[in-house]
CSV table of C-alpha atoms (C1' of nucleotides) in Angstrom, one decimal:
chain,number,residue,atom,x,y,z
A,116,MET,CA,0.0,0.0,0.0
A,117,LYS,CA,1.4,3.3,-1.1
A,118,THR,CA,0.6,6.8,0.1
A,119,THR,CA,-0.5,9.6,-2.1
A,120,THR,CA,2.9,11.1,-1.6
A,121,ASP,CA,4.5,8.0,-3.1
A,122,TYR,CA,2.4,8.3,-6.2
A,123,LEU,CA,3.2,12.0,-6.5
A,124,ALA,CA,6.9,11.2,-6.5
A,125,LEU,CA,6.4,8.4,-8.9
A,126,LEU,CA,4.6,10.5,-11.5
A,127,LYS,CA,7.0,13.4,-11.0
A,128,ASN,CA,9.9,11.2,-11.8
A,129,LEU,CA,8.3,10.2,-15.0
A,130,GLY,CA,7.7,13.8,-16.0
A,131,LEU,CA,3.9,13.4,-15.7
A,132,LYS,CA,1.6,15.8,-14.0
A,133,ALA,CA,0.1,14.4,-10.8
A,134,THR,CA,-3.6,15.0,-11.6
A,135,PRO,CA,-6.2,13.7,-9.1
A,136,LYS,CA,-7.4,11.3,-11.8
A,137,ARG,CA,-4.0,9.7,-12.3
A,138,LEU,CA,-3.6,9.3,-8.6
A,139,ALA,CA,-7.0,7.7,-8.2
A,140,LEU,CA,-6.3,5.4,-11.1
A,141,LEU,CA,-3.0,4.2,-9.6
A,142,ALA,CA,-4.5,3.8,-6.2
A,143,VAL,CA,-7.3,1.6,-7.4
A,144,LEU,CA,-5.1,-0.6,-9.6
A,145,GLU,CA,-2.7,-1.1,-6.7
A,146,GLU,CA,-5.3,-1.8,-4.1
A,147,GLU,CA,-7.1,-4.4,-6.2
A,148,HIS,CA,-3.9,-6.3,-6.8
A,149,ARG,CA,-5.7,-7.8,-9.7
A,150,TYR,CA,-5.7,-6.9,-13.4
A,151,LEU,CA,-8.5,-4.6,-14.6
A,152,SER,CA,-9.7,-3.3,-17.9
A,153,PRO,CA,-9.8,0.5,-18.5
A,154,GLU,CA,-13.6,0.3,-18.3
A,155,GLU,CA,-13.5,-1.4,-15.0
A,156,VAL,CA,-11.1,1.1,-13.6
A,157,TRP,CA,-13.4,3.8,-14.9
A,158,ARG,CA,-16.4,2.4,-13.2
A,159,LYS,CA,-14.6,2.3,-9.9
A,160,ILE,CA,-13.4,5.8,-9.8
A,161,ARG,CA,-15.6,7.9,-12.1
A,162,ARG,CA,-18.0,8.8,-9.3
A,163,ARG,CA,-15.3,10.4,-7.3
A,164,PHE,CA,-15.1,13.2,-9.9
A,165,LYS,CA,-17.7,15.5,-11.3
A,166,SER,CA,-16.7,14.1,-14.7
A,167,LEU,CA,-14.3,11.5,-16.0
A,168,GLY,CA,-14.2,10.3,-19.5
A,169,LEU,CA,-13.4,6.7,-20.5
A,170,PRO,CA,-10.8,7.9,-23.1
A,171,THR,CA,-8.9,9.6,-20.3
A,172,VAL,CA,-8.6,6.3,-18.5
A,173,TYR,CA,-7.4,4.6,-21.7
A,174,ARG,CA,-4.8,7.3,-22.3
A,175,ASN,CA,-3.5,7.2,-18.8
A,176,MET,CA,-3.2,3.5,-18.6
A,177,GLU,CA,-1.4,3.4,-21.9
A,178,GLU,CA,0.9,6.1,-20.8
A,179,LEU,CA,1.7,4.4,-17.5
A,180,GLU,CA,2.3,1.2,-19.3
A,181,ARG,CA,4.8,2.8,-21.5
A,182,HIS,CA,6.6,4.0,-18.4
A,183,GLY,CA,6.6,0.5,-16.9
A,184,VAL,CA,4.4,1.5,-13.9
A,185,ILE,CA,1.7,-0.9,-14.9
A,186,SER,CA,1.9,-3.9,-17.2
A,187,LYS,CA,-0.4,-5.5,-19.7
A,188,VAL,CA,-2.0,-8.9,-19.0
A,189,LEU,CA,-2.7,-11.2,-21.8
A,190,HIS,CA,-6.2,-12.4,-22.1
A,191,SER,CA,-7.9,-14.8,-24.5
A,192,ASN,CA,-10.5,-12.2,-25.4
A,193,ARG,CA,-7.7,-9.9,-26.6
A,194,GLN,CA,-9.0,-7.0,-24.6
A,195,LEU,CA,-6.8,-4.6,-22.7
A,196,TYR,CA,-6.1,-5.4,-19.1
A,197,TYR,CA,-3.5,-3.9,-16.8
A,198,TYR,CA,-1.9,-4.8,-13.6
A,199,PHE,CA,-0.1,-2.5,-11.2
A,200,CYS,CA,3.4,-3.8,-11.2
A,201,PRO,CA,5.2,-3.3,-7.9
A,202,LYS,CA,8.4,-5.1,-8.9
A,203,ALA,CA,11.0,-3.3,-10.9
A,204,GLY,CA,13.4,-4.9,-13.3
A,205,HIS,CA,12.8,-7.8,-15.6
A,206,HIS,CA,10.3,-10.3,-14.5
A,207,HIS,CA,7.0,-12.1,-15.5
A,208,HIS,CA,3.7,-12.9,-14.1
A,209,PHE,CA,1.5,-15.6,-12.9
A,210,VAL,CA,-2.2,-14.8,-13.5
A,211,CYS,CA,-5.1,-16.6,-11.7
A,212,MET,CA,-7.8,-17.3,-14.2
A,213,GLU,CA,-10.4,-17.3,-11.5
A,214,CYS,CA,-9.9,-14.2,-9.3
A,215,ARG,CA,-7.5,-12.3,-11.7
A,216,MET,CA,-4.8,-12.0,-9.1
A,217,VAL,CA,-1.4,-11.4,-10.5
A,218,GLU,CA,1.8,-12.5,-8.9
A,219,ASP,CA,5.4,-11.6,-9.9
A,220,LEU,CA,7.6,-14.3,-11.0
A,221,PRO,CA,11.2,-13.2,-10.3
A,222,VAL,CA,12.6,-16.0,-12.5
A,223,CYS,CA,13.0,-15.6,-16.2
A,224,ALA,CA,13.9,-18.8,-18.0
A,225,VAL,CA,13.9,-17.1,-21.3
A,226,ARG,CA,17.2,-15.4,-20.6
A,227,GLU,CA,18.7,-18.8,-20.2
A,228,MET,CA,17.2,-19.9,-23.5
A,229,GLU,CA,18.5,-16.9,-25.4
A,230,LYS,CA,21.9,-18.3,-26.3
A,231,ASP,CA,20.3,-21.4,-27.7
A,232,ILE,CA,17.8,-19.3,-29.6
A,233,LYS,CA,20.3,-16.9,-31.1
A,234,ARG,CA,22.3,-19.9,-32.4
A,235,ARG,CA,19.2,-21.4,-33.9
A,236,ILE,CA,17.9,-18.3,-35.6
A,237,LYS,CA,21.2,-16.6,-36.4
A,238,GLY,CA,19.5,-13.3,-35.6
A,239,THR,CA,18.9,-11.0,-32.7
A,240,VAL,CA,16.4,-11.3,-29.8
A,241,THR,CA,14.9,-8.0,-28.9
A,242,SER,CA,12.1,-9.0,-26.5
A,243,HIS,CA,9.9,-11.7,-25.3
A,244,VAL,CA,6.5,-12.3,-23.8
A,245,LEU,CA,5.8,-14.7,-21.1
A,246,GLN,CA,2.8,-15.3,-18.9
A,247,VAL,CA,1.8,-18.2,-16.8
A,248,ASN,CA,-1.8,-18.9,-16.2
A,249,GLY,CA,-3.5,-21.0,-13.6
A,250,PHE,CA,-5.4,-21.0,-10.4
A,251,CYS,CA,-3.9,-19.4,-7.3
A,252,GLY,CA,-3.9,-21.1,-3.9
A,253,GLY,CA,-7.3,-19.9,-2.9
A,254,CYS,CA,-9.0,-20.6,-6.2
A,255,ALA,CA,-7.4,-23.9,-6.8
A,256,GLY,CA,-9.0,-25.2,-3.6
A,257,LYS,CA,-12.5,-24.3,-4.7
A,258,GLN,CA,-12.3,-26.2,-7.9
B,988,MET,CA,5.7,-28.3,-48.5
B,989,LYS,CA,2.7,-30.6,-48.2
B,990,THR,CA,0.6,-32.0,-50.9
B,991,THR,CA,-3.2,-31.6,-51.2
B,992,THR,CA,-3.5,-35.2,-50.1
B,993,ASP,CA,-1.7,-34.4,-46.9
B,994,TYR,CA,-4.1,-31.6,-46.1
B,995,LEU,CA,-7.0,-33.9,-46.9
B,996,ALA,CA,-5.8,-36.4,-44.4
B,997,LEU,CA,-5.1,-33.7,-41.9
B,998,LEU,CA,-8.6,-32.3,-42.0
B,999,LYS,CA,-10.2,-35.7,-42.0
B,1000,ASN,CA,-8.4,-36.7,-38.9
B,1001,LEU,CA,-9.9,-33.6,-37.2
B,1002,GLY,CA,-13.4,-34.4,-38.4
B,1003,LEU,CA,-13.5,-31.4,-40.6
B,1004,LYS,CA,-14.7,-31.4,-44.2
B,1005,ALA,CA,-12.0,-30.9,-46.7
B,1006,THR,CA,-13.5,-28.0,-48.7
B,1007,PRO,CA,-11.5,-26.3,-51.4
B,1008,LYS,CA,-11.4,-23.1,-49.4
B,1009,ARG,CA,-9.9,-24.8,-46.3
B,1010,LEU,CA,-7.3,-26.5,-48.5
B,1011,ALA,CA,-6.3,-23.2,-50.1
B,1012,LEU,CA,-6.2,-21.5,-46.7
B,1013,LEU,CA,-3.9,-24.1,-45.3
B,1014,ALA,CA,-1.6,-24.1,-48.4
B,1015,VAL,CA,-1.2,-20.4,-48.4
B,1016,LEU,CA,-0.4,-20.2,-44.7
B,1017,GLU,CA,2.2,-23.0,-45.0
B,1018,GLU,CA,3.8,-21.7,-48.2
B,1019,GLU,CA,4.3,-18.2,-46.7
B,1020,HIS,CA,6.0,-19.6,-43.6
B,1021,ARG,CA,5.1,-16.3,-42.0
B,1022,TYR,CA,2.2,-15.2,-39.8
B,1023,LEU,CA,-0.8,-13.7,-41.6
B,1024,SER,CA,-4.0,-12.0,-40.6
B,1025,PRO,CA,-7.3,-13.4,-41.7
B,1026,GLU,CA,-7.7,-10.5,-44.1
B,1027,GLU,CA,-4.3,-11.1,-45.6
B,1028,VAL,CA,-5.1,-14.7,-46.2
B,1029,TRP,CA,-8.4,-13.7,-47.7
B,1030,ARG,CA,-6.8,-11.3,-50.1
B,1031,LYS,CA,-4.4,-14.0,-51.3
B,1032,ILE,CA,-7.0,-16.6,-52.1
B,1033,ARG,CA,-10.3,-14.9,-52.7
B,1034,ARG,CA,-9.7,-14.6,-56.4
B,1035,ARG,CA,-9.3,-18.4,-56.8
B,1036,PHE,CA,-13.0,-18.7,-56.0
B,1037,LYS,CA,-16.1,-17.2,-57.5
B,1038,SER,CA,-16.9,-16.0,-54.0
B,1039,LEU,CA,-15.2,-16.1,-50.7
B,1040,GLY,CA,-16.3,-14.2,-47.6
B,1041,LEU,CA,-14.0,-12.8,-45.1
B,1042,PRO,CA,-16.1,-14.3,-42.2
B,1043,THR,CA,-15.4,-17.7,-43.7
B,1044,VAL,CA,-11.7,-17.1,-43.4
B,1045,TYR,CA,-12.1,-15.9,-39.8
B,1046,ARG,CA,-14.2,-19.0,-38.9
B,1047,ASN,CA,-11.8,-21.4,-40.5
B,1048,MET,CA,-8.7,-20.0,-38.9
B,1049,GLU,CA,-10.3,-20.0,-35.6
B,1050,GLU,CA,-11.4,-23.6,-36.0
B,1051,LEU,CA,-7.9,-24.7,-37.2
B,1052,GLU,CA,-6.4,-22.9,-34.3
B,1053,ARG,CA,-8.6,-24.8,-31.9
B,1054,HIS,CA,-7.3,-28.0,-33.4
B,1055,GLY,CA,-3.7,-26.9,-33.1
B,1056,VAL,CA,-3.0,-26.9,-36.8
B,1057,ILE,CA,-2.2,-23.2,-36.8
B,1058,SER,CA,-1.3,-21.0,-33.9
B,1059,LYS,CA,-1.9,-17.5,-32.9
B,1060,VAL,CA,1.0,-15.0,-33.0
B,1061,LEU,CA,1.0,-12.2,-30.4
B,1062,HIS,CA,1.2,-8.7,-31.9
B,1063,SER,CA,1.4,-5.3,-30.3
B,1064,ASN,CA,-1.6,-4.1,-32.2
B,1065,ARG,CA,-3.7,-7.0,-30.7
B,1066,GLN,CA,-5.0,-8.1,-34.0
B,1067,LEU,CA,-5.4,-11.7,-35.0
B,1068,TYR,CA,-2.4,-13.3,-36.7
B,1069,TYR,CA,-1.9,-17.0,-37.4
B,1070,TYR,CA,1.0,-19.1,-38.3
B,1071,PHE,CA,0.9,-22.6,-39.8
B,1072,CYS,CA,2.6,-24.7,-37.2
B,1073,PRO,CA,4.4,-27.7,-38.6
B,1074,LYS,CA,5.8,-28.9,-35.3
B,1075,ALA,CA,3.6,-31.1,-33.2
B,1076,GLY,CA,3.8,-31.2,-29.4
B,1077,HIS,CA,4.5,-28.5,-26.9
B,1078,HIS,CA,6.8,-25.7,-28.2
B,1079,HIS,CA,7.0,-22.0,-28.7
B,1080,HIS,CA,7.9,-19.5,-31.4
B,1081,PHE,CA,10.5,-17.0,-32.4
B,1082,VAL,CA,8.9,-14.2,-34.5
B,1083,CYS,CA,10.9,-11.9,-36.8
B,1084,MET,CA,9.5,-8.4,-36.3
B,1085,GLU,CA,10.7,-7.4,-39.8
B,1086,CYS,CA,9.6,-10.1,-42.2
B,1087,ARG,CA,7.1,-11.9,-40.0
B,1088,MET,CA,8.9,-15.2,-40.3
B,1089,VAL,CA,8.1,-17.6,-37.5
B,1090,GLU,CA,10.5,-20.4,-36.3
B,1091,ASP,CA,9.7,-23.1,-33.9
B,1092,LEU,CA,11.6,-23.2,-30.6
B,1093,PRO,CA,11.6,-26.8,-29.4
B,1094,VAL,CA,12.8,-25.8,-25.9
B,1095,CYS,CA,10.3,-24.7,-23.3
B,1096,ALA,CA,11.9,-23.0,-20.4
B,1097,VAL,CA,8.6,-22.6,-18.6
B,1098,ARG,CA,8.3,-26.3,-17.9
B,1099,GLU,CA,11.5,-26.1,-15.9
B,1100,MET,CA,10.2,-23.1,-14.0
B,1101,GLU,CA,6.9,-24.8,-13.1
B,1102,LYS,CA,8.1,-26.5,-10.0
B,1103,ASP,CA,9.4,-23.1,-8.7
B,1104,ILE,CA,6.2,-21.4,-9.7
B,1105,LYS,CA,3.9,-24.0,-8.1
B,1106,ARG,CA,5.8,-23.6,-4.8
B,1107,ARG,CA,5.5,-19.9,-5.0
B,1108,ILE,CA,1.8,-19.6,-5.9
B,1109,LYS,CA,0.6,-22.7,-4.0
B,1110,GLY,CA,-1.9,-23.2,-6.8
B,1111,THR,CA,-2.0,-24.9,-10.1
B,1112,VAL,CA,-0.5,-23.9,-13.5
B,1113,THR,CA,-2.8,-24.7,-16.4
B,1114,SER,CA,-1.1,-23.0,-19.3
B,1115,HIS,CA,1.4,-20.4,-20.4
B,1116,VAL,CA,2.2,-18.1,-23.2
B,1117,LEU,CA,5.7,-17.6,-24.5
B,1118,GLN,CA,6.9,-15.8,-27.6
B,1119,VAL,CA,10.3,-14.5,-28.4
B,1120,ASN,CA,10.6,-11.5,-30.7
B,1121,GLY,CA,13.5,-10.2,-32.7
B,1122,PHE,CA,15.1,-10.1,-36.1
B,1123,CYS,CA,15.9,-13.2,-38.1
B,1124,GLY,CA,19.2,-13.8,-39.7
B,1125,GLY,CA,18.4,-12.1,-42.9
B,1126,CYS,CA,16.6,-9.1,-41.4
B,1127,ALA,CA,19.2,-8.5,-38.6
B,1128,GLY,CA,21.9,-8.0,-41.2
B,1129,LYS,CA,19.9,-5.2,-43.0
B,1130,GLN,CA,19.5,-3.2,-39.8
C,204,DC,C1',-29.7,-36.8,-47.8
C,205,DT,C1',-28.3,-34.1,-43.9
C,206,DG,C1',-25.4,-31.7,-41.4
C,207,DC,C1',-21.4,-29.0,-41.8
C,208,DG,C1',-19.7,-24.9,-44.5
C,209,DT,C1',-20.4,-20.5,-46.6
C,210,DG,C1',-22.1,-15.8,-48.4
C,211,DC,C1',-23.9,-11.8,-47.4
C,212,DA,C1',-25.4,-8.2,-44.7
C,213,DA,C1',-25.5,-6.4,-40.5
C,214,DA,C1',-24.3,-5.7,-35.8
C,215,DG,C1',-21.2,-5.2,-32.1
C,216,DT,C1',-18.1,-3.1,-29.4
C,217,DA,C1',-13.6,-2.1,-27.6
C,218,DT,C1',-10.5,1.3,-28.6
C,219,DT,C1',-8.9,5.6,-30.7
C,220,DT,C1',-8.9,10.4,-32.4
C,221,DG,C1',-9.8,15.5,-32.8
C,222,DC,C1',-10.4,19.6,-30.8
C,223,DA,C1',-11.6,23.1,-27.5
C,224,DA,C1',-11.7,23.9,-22.7
C,225,DA,C1',-9.6,23.1,-18.1
C,226,DC,C1',-5.9,22.7,-15.3
C,227,DC,C1',-1.2,21.6,-13.1
C,228,DG,C1',3.2,23.5,-12.0
D,1370,DC,C1',1.3,31.7,-18.4
D,1371,DG,C1',2.3,27.3,-21.4
D,1372,DG,C1',2.2,22.9,-22.2
D,1373,DT,C1',-0.5,18.9,-20.4
D,1374,DT,C1',-4.5,16.8,-19.5
D,1375,DT,C1',-9.3,16.0,-20.1
D,1376,DG,C1',-14.3,15.8,-21.9
D,1377,DC,C1',-17.2,14.8,-25.3
D,1378,DA,C1',-18.7,13.2,-29.5
D,1379,DA,C1',-17.7,10.7,-33.2
D,1380,DA,C1',-15.1,7.7,-36.0
D,1381,DT,C1',-12.5,3.5,-36.8
D,1382,DA,C1',-12.0,-0.9,-37.9
D,1383,DC,C1',-11.6,-5.4,-36.6
D,1384,DT,C1',-14.3,-9.2,-35.5
D,1385,DT,C1',-18.5,-11.7,-34.8
D,1386,DT,C1',-23.3,-13.2,-35.7
D,1387,DG,C1',-27.7,-14.7,-38.0
D,1388,DC,C1',-29.8,-17.0,-41.3
D,1389,DA,C1',-30.7,-19.1,-45.8
D,1390,DC,C1',-28.5,-21.6,-49.2
D,1391,DG,C1',-25.0,-24.9,-51.0
D,1392,DC,C1',-22.0,-28.6,-50.9
D,1393,DA,C1',-19.0,-32.6,-49.0
D,1394,DG,C1',-19.3,-37.2,-47.4
DNA sequence: CTGCGTGCAAAGTATTTGCAAACCG
DNA sequence: CGGTTTGCAAATACTTTGCACGCAG
């Protein structure tokens, strides 16, 4: 749990203005500790303001993703979902398909594969996508 | 390169009717050896028939993907792209961001991570997504 | 024949864009 | 004050759906 001051500093470091809407967006995403779509975020915070447009939420989430504050979650319906990403540095995520909880996975096995891959493709690797799906402890029990 | 007979058998095994349109779709996807969107496939084969609807291509590609004959490629624009997947069994892909070539990666690092992951999340892992992006031998040289 | 496959037209809907007004620093 | 940020409305465009007809097995 972060304080408003933390978010202020976070945004300032990125050269982004700390508007009330950005702060609310960040707070909701972090509190939930689950991935949310722009519309879901919008539903959760819109009433706190006299007006809040859905495009604003889309734009802010996209911006924050570019800066690595939040990260996209892959979903089979190919819609946009984001997760507040507390961990810095390279890592990946486990995503619970039931409750949407996301957990950081500090290990990255792809790094270890890269030498093999480079030899095989005789090219360069610039990025990779990795996400592990399943059921978290709580949800696996209920199955 | 497969023959029409190969595709006939392939479709039969899946319980799908071997229509001329399905055969053309499969042949194009395999020949290209690159990922293509439904619309791109449609453009390439529509003139061979007196009529061919884009929805038909969407439906067939979705169906073939379900049966594991072709596989989805992740793209930053979140549109649908498919790749004809010659390799059977569990594997992942290297995708060239320049020429769209896809190459099978027989190694799966995630399998090795799973024990670690399961301990960490105390849940169950049901699936994972892994894709390596970069530039293939030919395209890396041109950069 | 008989049920899967397809064409066509139409809907759906998440996401994006443009521009003027509001606001943070 | 000056450049961001936002609201609103509208557009975009990919993808999906419904239904009647046609064709593969």
